[in-house]
Short mmCIF file of C-alpha atoms and ligand atoms in Angstrom, two decimals:
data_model
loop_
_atom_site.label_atom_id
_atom_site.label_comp_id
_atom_site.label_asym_id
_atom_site.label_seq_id
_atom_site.Cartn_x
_atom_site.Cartn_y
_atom_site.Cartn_z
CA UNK T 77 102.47 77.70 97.73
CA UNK T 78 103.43 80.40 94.74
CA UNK T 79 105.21 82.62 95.81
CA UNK T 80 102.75 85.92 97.05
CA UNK T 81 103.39 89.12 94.60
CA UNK T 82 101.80 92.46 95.47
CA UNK T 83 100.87 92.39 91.23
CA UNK T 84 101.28 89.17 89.55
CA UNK T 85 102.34 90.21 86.10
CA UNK T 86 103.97 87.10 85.08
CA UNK T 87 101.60 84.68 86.15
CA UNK T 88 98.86 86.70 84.42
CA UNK T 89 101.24 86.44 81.07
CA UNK T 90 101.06 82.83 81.17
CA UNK T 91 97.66 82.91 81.07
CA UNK T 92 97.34 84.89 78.33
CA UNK T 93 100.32 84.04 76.47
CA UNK T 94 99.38 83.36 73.27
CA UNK T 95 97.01 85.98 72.58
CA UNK T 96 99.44 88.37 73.58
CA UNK T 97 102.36 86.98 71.52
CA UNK T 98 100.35 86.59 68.62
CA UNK T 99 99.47 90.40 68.58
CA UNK T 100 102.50 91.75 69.28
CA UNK T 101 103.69 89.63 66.49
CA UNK T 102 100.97 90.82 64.18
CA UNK T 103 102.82 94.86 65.07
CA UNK T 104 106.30 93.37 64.16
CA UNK T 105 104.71 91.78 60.99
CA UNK T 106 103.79 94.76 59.81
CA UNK T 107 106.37 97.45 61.07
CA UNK T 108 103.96 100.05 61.72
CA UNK T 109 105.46 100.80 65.41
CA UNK T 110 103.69 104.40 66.15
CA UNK T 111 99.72 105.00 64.89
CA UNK T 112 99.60 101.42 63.67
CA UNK T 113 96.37 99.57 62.73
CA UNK T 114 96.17 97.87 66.12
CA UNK T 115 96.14 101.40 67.80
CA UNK T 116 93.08 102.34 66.20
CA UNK T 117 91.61 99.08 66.53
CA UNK T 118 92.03 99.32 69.96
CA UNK T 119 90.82 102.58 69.95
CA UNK T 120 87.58 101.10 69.16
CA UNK T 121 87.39 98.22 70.82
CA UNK T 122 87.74 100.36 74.05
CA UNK T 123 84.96 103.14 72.58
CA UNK T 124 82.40 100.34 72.12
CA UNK T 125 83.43 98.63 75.95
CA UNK T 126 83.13 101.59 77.97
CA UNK T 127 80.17 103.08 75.65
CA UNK T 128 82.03 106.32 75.34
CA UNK T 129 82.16 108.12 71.80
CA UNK T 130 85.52 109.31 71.92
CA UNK T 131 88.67 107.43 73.33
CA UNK T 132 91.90 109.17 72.39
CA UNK T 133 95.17 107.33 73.01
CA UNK T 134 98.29 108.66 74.44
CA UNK T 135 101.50 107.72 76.02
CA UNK T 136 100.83 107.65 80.00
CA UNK T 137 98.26 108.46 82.48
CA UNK T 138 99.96 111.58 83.43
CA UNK T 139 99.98 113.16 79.96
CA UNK T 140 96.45 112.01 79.47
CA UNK T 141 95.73 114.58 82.73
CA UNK T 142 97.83 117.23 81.49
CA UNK T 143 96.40 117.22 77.67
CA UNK T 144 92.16 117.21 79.15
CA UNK T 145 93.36 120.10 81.17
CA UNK T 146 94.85 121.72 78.28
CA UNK T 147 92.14 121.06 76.17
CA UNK T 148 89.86 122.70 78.75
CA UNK T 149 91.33 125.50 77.76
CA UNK T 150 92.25 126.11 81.58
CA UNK T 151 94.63 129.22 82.34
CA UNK T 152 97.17 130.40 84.45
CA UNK T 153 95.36 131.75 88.04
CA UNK T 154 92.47 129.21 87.26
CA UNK T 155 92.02 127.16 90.77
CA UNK T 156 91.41 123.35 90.01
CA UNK T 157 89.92 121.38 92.95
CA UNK T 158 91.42 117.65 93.83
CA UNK T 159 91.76 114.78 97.10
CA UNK T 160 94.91 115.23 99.39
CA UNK T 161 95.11 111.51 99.55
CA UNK T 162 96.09 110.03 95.82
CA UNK T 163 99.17 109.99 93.66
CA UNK T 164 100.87 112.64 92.88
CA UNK T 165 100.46 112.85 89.18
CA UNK T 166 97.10 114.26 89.25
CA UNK T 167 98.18 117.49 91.00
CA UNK T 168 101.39 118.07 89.56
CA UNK T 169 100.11 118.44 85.90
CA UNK T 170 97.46 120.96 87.51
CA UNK T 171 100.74 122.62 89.24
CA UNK T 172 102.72 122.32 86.04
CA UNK T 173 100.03 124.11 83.62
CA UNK T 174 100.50 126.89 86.43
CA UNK T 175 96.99 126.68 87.27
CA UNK T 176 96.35 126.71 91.30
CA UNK T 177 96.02 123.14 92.90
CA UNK T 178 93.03 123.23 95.61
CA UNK T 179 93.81 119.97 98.18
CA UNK T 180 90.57 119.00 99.89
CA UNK T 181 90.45 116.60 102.40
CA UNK T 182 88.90 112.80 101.43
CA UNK T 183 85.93 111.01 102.64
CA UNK T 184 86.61 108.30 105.84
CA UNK T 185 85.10 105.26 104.02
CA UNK T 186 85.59 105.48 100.72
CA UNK T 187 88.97 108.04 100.99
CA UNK T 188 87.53 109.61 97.61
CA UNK T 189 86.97 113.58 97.23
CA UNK T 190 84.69 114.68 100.21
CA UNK T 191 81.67 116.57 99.14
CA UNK T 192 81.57 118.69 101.92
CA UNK T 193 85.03 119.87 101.91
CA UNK T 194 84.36 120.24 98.03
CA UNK T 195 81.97 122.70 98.19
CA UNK T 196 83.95 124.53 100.95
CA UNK T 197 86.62 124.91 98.49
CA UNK T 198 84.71 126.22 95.41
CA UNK T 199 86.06 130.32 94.92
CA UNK T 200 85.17 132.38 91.89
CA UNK T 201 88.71 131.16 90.61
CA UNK T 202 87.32 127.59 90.67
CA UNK T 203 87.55 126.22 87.08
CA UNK T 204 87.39 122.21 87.86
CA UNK T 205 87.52 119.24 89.83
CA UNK T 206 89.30 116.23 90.05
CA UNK T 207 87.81 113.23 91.96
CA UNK T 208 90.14 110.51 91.81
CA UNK T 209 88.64 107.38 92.03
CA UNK T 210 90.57 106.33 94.29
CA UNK T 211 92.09 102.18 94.49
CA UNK T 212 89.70 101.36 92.48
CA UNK T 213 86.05 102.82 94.41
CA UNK T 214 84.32 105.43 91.72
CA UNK T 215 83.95 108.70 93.17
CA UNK T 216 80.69 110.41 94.48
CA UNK T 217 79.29 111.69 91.00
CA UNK T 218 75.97 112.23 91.61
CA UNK T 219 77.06 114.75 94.17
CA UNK T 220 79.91 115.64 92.12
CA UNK T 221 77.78 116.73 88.95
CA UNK T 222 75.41 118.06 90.73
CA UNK T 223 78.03 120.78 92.22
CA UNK T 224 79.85 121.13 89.18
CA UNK T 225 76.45 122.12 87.30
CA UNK T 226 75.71 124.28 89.83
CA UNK T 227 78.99 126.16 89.45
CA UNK T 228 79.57 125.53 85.78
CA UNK T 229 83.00 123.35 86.84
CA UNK T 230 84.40 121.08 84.36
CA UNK T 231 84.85 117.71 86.13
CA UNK T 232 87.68 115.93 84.62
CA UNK T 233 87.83 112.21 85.81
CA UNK T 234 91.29 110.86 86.94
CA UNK T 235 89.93 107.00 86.45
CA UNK T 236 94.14 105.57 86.13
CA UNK T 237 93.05 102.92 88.96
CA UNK T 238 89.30 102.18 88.37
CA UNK T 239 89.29 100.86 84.46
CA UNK T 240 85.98 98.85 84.39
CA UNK T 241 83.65 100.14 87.08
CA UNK T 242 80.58 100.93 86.87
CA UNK T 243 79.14 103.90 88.42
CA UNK T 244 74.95 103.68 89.57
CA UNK T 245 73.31 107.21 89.73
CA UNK T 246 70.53 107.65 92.33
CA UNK T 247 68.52 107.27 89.46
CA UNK T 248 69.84 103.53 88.70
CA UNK T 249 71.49 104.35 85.64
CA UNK T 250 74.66 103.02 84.78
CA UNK T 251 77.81 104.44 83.38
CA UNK T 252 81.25 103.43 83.23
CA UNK T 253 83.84 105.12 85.36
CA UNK T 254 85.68 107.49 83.50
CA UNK T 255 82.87 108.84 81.01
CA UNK T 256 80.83 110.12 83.34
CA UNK T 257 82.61 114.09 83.75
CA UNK T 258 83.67 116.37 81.04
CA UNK T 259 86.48 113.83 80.45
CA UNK T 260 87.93 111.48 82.05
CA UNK T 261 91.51 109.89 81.82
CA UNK T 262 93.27 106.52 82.18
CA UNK T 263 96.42 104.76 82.82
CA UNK T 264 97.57 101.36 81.42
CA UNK T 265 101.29 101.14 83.47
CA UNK T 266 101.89 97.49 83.97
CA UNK T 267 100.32 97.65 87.48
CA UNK T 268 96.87 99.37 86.57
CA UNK T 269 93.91 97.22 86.47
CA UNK T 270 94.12 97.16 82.36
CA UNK T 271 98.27 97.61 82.15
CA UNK T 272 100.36 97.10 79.18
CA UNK T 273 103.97 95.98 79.19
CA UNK T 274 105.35 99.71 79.09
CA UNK T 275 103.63 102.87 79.15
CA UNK T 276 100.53 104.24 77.89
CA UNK T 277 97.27 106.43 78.93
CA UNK T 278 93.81 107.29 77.62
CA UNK T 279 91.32 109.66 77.06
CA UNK T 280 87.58 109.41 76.83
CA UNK T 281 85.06 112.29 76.20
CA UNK T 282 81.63 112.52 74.61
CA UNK T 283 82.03 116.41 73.63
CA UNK T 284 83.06 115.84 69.67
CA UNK T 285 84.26 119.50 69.70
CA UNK T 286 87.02 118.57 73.09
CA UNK T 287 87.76 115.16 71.44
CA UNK T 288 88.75 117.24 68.58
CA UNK T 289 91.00 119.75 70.29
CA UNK T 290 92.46 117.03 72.05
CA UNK T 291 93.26 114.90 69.08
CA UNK T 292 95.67 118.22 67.92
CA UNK T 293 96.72 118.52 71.07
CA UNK T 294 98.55 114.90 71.43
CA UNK T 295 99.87 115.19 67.75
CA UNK T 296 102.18 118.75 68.53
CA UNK T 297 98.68 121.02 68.25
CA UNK T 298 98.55 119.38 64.28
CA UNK T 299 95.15 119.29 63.00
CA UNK T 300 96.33 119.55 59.68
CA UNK T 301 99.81 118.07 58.89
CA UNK T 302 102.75 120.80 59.18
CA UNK T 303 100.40 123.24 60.47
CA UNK T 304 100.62 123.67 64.17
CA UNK T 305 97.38 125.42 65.26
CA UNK T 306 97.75 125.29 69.09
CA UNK T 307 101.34 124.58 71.25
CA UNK T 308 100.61 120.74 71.82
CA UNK T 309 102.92 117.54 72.69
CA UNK T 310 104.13 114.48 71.86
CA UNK T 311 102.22 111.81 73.50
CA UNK T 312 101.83 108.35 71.62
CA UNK T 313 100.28 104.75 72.74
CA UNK T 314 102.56 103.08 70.64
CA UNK T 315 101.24 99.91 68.29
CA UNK T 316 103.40 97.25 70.56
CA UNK T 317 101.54 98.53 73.56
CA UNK T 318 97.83 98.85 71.83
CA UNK T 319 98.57 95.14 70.49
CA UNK T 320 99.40 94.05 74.59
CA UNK T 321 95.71 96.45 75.15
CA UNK T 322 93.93 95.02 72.66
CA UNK T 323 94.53 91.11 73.96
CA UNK T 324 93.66 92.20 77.31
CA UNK T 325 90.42 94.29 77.32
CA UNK T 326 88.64 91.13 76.38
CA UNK T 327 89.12 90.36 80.01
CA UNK T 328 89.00 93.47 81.78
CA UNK T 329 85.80 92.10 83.35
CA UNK T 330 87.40 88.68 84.48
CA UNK T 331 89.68 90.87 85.39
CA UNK T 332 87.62 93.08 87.84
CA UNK T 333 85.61 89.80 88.97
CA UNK T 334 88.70 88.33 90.13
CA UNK T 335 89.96 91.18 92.28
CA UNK T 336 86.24 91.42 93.16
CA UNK T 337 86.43 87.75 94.70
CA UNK T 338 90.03 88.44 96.34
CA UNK T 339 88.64 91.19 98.37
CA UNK T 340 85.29 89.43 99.23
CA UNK T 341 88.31 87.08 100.72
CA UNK T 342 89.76 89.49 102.60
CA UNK T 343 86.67 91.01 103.91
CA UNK T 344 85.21 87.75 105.00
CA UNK T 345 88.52 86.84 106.98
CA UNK T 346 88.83 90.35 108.68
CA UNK T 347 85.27 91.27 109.37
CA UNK T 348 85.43 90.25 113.11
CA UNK T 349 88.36 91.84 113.94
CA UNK T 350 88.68 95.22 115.75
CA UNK T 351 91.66 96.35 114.50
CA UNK T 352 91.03 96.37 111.12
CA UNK T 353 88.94 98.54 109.10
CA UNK T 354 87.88 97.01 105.78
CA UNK T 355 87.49 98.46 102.67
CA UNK T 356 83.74 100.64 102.44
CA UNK T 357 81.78 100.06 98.89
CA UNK T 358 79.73 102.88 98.93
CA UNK T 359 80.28 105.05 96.03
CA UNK T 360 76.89 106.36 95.55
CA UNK T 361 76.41 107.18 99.14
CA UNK T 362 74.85 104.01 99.71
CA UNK T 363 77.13 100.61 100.90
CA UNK T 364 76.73 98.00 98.28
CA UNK T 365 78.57 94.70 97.86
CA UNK T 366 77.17 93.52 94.78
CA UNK T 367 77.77 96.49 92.31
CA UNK T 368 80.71 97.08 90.42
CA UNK T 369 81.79 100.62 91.59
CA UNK T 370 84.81 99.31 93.18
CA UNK T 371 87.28 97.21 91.16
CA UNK T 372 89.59 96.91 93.79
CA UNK T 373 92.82 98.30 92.42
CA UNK T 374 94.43 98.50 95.67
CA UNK T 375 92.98 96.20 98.71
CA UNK T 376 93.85 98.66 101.57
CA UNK T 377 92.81 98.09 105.55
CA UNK T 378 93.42 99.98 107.93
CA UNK T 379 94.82 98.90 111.31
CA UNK T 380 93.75 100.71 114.40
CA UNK T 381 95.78 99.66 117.13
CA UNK T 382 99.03 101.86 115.92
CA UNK T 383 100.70 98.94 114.97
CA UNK T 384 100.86 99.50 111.54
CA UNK T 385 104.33 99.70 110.70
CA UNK T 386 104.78 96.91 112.85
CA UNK T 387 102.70 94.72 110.34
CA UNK T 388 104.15 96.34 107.35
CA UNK T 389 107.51 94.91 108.63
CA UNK T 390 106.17 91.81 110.28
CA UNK T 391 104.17 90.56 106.65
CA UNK T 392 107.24 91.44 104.38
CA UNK T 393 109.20 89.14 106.96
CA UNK T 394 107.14 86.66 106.32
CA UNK T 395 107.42 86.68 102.57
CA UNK T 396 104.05 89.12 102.17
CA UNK T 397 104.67 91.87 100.11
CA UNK T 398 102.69 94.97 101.32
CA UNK T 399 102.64 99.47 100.31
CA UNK T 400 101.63 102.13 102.26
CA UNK T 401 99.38 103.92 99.83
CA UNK T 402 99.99 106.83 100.24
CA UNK T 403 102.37 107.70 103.43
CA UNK T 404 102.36 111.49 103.07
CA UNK T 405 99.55 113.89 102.36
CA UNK T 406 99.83 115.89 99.44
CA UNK T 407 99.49 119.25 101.16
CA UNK T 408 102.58 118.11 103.12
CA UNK T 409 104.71 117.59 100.10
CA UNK T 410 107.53 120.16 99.61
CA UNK T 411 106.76 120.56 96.12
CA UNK T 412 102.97 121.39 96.97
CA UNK T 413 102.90 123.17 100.46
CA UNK T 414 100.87 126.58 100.29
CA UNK T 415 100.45 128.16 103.70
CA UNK T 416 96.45 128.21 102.65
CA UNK T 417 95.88 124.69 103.73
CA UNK T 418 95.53 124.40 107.12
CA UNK T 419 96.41 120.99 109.17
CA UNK T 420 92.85 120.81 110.73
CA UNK T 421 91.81 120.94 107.50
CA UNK T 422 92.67 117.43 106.49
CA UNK T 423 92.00 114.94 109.68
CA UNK T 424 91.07 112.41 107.68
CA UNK T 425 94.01 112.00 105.53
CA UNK T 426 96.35 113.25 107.80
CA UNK T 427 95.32 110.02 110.06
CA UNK T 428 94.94 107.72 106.71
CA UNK T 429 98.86 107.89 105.80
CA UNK T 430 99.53 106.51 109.32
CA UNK T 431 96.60 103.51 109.49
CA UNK T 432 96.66 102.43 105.90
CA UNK T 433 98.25 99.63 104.60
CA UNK T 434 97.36 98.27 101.23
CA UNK T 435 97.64 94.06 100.65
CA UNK T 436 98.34 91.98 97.54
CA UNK T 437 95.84 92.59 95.01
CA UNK T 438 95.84 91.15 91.65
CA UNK T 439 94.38 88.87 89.51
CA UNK T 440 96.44 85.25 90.32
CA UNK T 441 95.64 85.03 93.69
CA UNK T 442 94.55 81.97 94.79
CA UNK T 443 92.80 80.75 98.33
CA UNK T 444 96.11 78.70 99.33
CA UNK T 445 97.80 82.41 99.02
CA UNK T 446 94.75 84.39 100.42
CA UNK T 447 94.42 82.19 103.41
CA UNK T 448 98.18 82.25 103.92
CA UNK T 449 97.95 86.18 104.29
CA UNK T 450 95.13 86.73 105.82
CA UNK T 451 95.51 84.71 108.74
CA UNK T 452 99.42 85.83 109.27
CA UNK T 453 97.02 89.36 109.62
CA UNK T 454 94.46 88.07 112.00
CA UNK T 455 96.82 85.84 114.40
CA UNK T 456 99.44 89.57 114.73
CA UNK T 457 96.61 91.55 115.40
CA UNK T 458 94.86 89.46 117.50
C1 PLP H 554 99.04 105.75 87.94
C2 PLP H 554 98.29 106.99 88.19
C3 PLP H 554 98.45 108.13 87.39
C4 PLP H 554 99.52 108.27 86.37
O1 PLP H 554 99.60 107.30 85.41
P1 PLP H 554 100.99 107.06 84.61
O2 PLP H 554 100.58 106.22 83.47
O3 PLP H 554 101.90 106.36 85.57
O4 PLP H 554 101.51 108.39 84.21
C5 PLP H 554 97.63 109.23 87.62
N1 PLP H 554 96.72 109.21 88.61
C6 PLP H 554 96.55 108.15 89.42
C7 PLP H 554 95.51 108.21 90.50
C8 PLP H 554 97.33 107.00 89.25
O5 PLP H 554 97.16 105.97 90.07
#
């Protein structure tokens, strides 16, 4: 058996090789190395995939947060709403713009933004949400939209694990994840379900006027050159990194078919077993297992019989690398405690970070490996 990685990078690079080679090659060729040819043809390749009219580039998934807040034109005082359970990033760029971060408390099966505790958030501070879509699972948007219309919220989509899925309204329309809100931002670290071989982040709006202001905003507030109309940053996808991008997104939907079939897997093997809770498709409200609203970033159980840690510890024994995603609640982190959250608040991430446990999940894993791990699972928690 190959050896079992939580994210098979290298295996996936021998698949794709050549592609990749040849289009990093093509960047050394022509030593344009920052807001080369292959960034903007990227650009476009990933406008016309995710049917979005704007897709501006940047240099992480973090930055691409912090620059569609900024371009919000979101103040100091102005109270953003986000989930307690997801990483970090998203609230520290809403903490480091000095605007207020609002933790809510997540839904139980799909551990995305819950709409009740949403609403009970919602002040006449409130500015914006946040839904993360969380491991992969799009976000509630109907009911999302619906409550930022009714407030007039921006909803600014933090979509760094959920590349490639598809929402379905109530209505049966479709819409990538991502380019549903005001904006919506992405990742590609090596890890994410689209992931270059450094760093890099994304953008996508359909407001021309925001696309604009954000286009400035990444480029030191330059609209023109030399003239700085707005305090931006620097935050570049640089032409190396759009060549790796622009070999991959051809397969983004492999891609998300593959993790797709690894979790069906993992599903199938655990489904009778009482100490595990499987992962809940049901982003619309409604369980489905044939859409594409979850792309399975993260495969995460959870095990109900406290033992837990015990099967963190006894799979990594056993040569099966395995994360606790996440193990502390935001609102419990020192750097964003506010005595306004209250612990009854948050049962259901409060008991998340001490059931969850999240499984190898990538695209090279084959049923000699899946088998292997699954039943090491089922015969310890039998
Ligand atoms: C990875 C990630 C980010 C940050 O992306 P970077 O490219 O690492 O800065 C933001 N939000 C979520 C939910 C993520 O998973």
């Amino acid at each position: 058996m190959k050896k079992i990685q939580m994210v098979d990078l290298q295996g996936q690079y021998q698949q794709i090789k050549e592609t990749v080679d040849n289009s990093i090659q093509e960047v050394l060729n022509s030593s344009t190395y920052i807001n080369g040819p292959l960034v903007k043809e990227f650009q476009k390749n990933l406008e016309d995939y995710l049917d979005v009219k704007h897709v501006i580039p940047c240099a992480n998934g973090t930055d691409a947060l912090q620059i569609a807040m900024m371009g919000l034109g979101l103040e100091q005082g102005d109270e953003v709403i986000t989930a307690d359970f997801t990483f970090a990033a998203t609230v520290e760029v809403i903490a480091l713009l000095k605007l207020t971060p609002v933790l809510v408390d997540v839904d139980p099966k799909t551990y995305n933004i819950d709409i009740d505790a949403l609403k009970k958030a919602i002040t006449p501070k409130t500015k914006a949400i946040v839904p993360v879509h969380l491991f992969g699972q799009v976000a509630n948007m109907d009911a999302i939209l619906e409550i930022a219309k009714e407030h007039s919220l921006f909803v600014i989509e933090d979509n760094a694990q959920a590349i490639g899925a598809d929402y379905t309204f109530k209505n049966g329309t479709k819409q990538k994840a991502g380019t549903i809100g005001n904006v919506g931002t992405t990742s590609f670290f090596p890890s994410k379900n689209l992931g270059c071989y450094g760093d890099g982040g994304a953008i996508f709006t359909n407001d021309d006027e925001l696309a604009h202001t954000l286009r400035g905003i990444v480029n030191h507030g330059m609209y023109t050159r030399y003239y700085h109309d707005v305090v931006g940053v620097n935050s570049r996808l640089d032409s190396i990194q759009a060549g790796v991008l622009k070999a991959k997104l051809p397969l983004l939907d492999s891609y998300c078919e593959a993790r797709r079939n690894a979790a069906r897997f993992y599903n199938n093997a655990f489904a009778n077993n009482s100490n595990i809770i499987t992962p809940t498709t049901a982003s619309c409200g409604e369980v489905c297992d044939t859409c594409n609203c979850h792309v399975f970033h993260q495969y995460t159980l959870q095990i109900t019989n406290g033992k837990r840690d015990e099967l963190h510890k006894h799979l990594l024994d056993k040569g099966i690398p395995n994360a606790i995603y996440y193990p502390v609640a935001l609102h419990s982190q020192k750097a964003y405690k506010d005595t306004r959250y209250k612990e009854e608040n948050f049962p259901v991430t409060n008991n998340l970070i001490k059931t969850v446990i999240s499984l190898p999940m990538h695209t090279e894993l084959d049923t000699e490996q899946l088998t292997f791990i699954t039943e090491s699972i089922t015969s310890f928690l039998k």
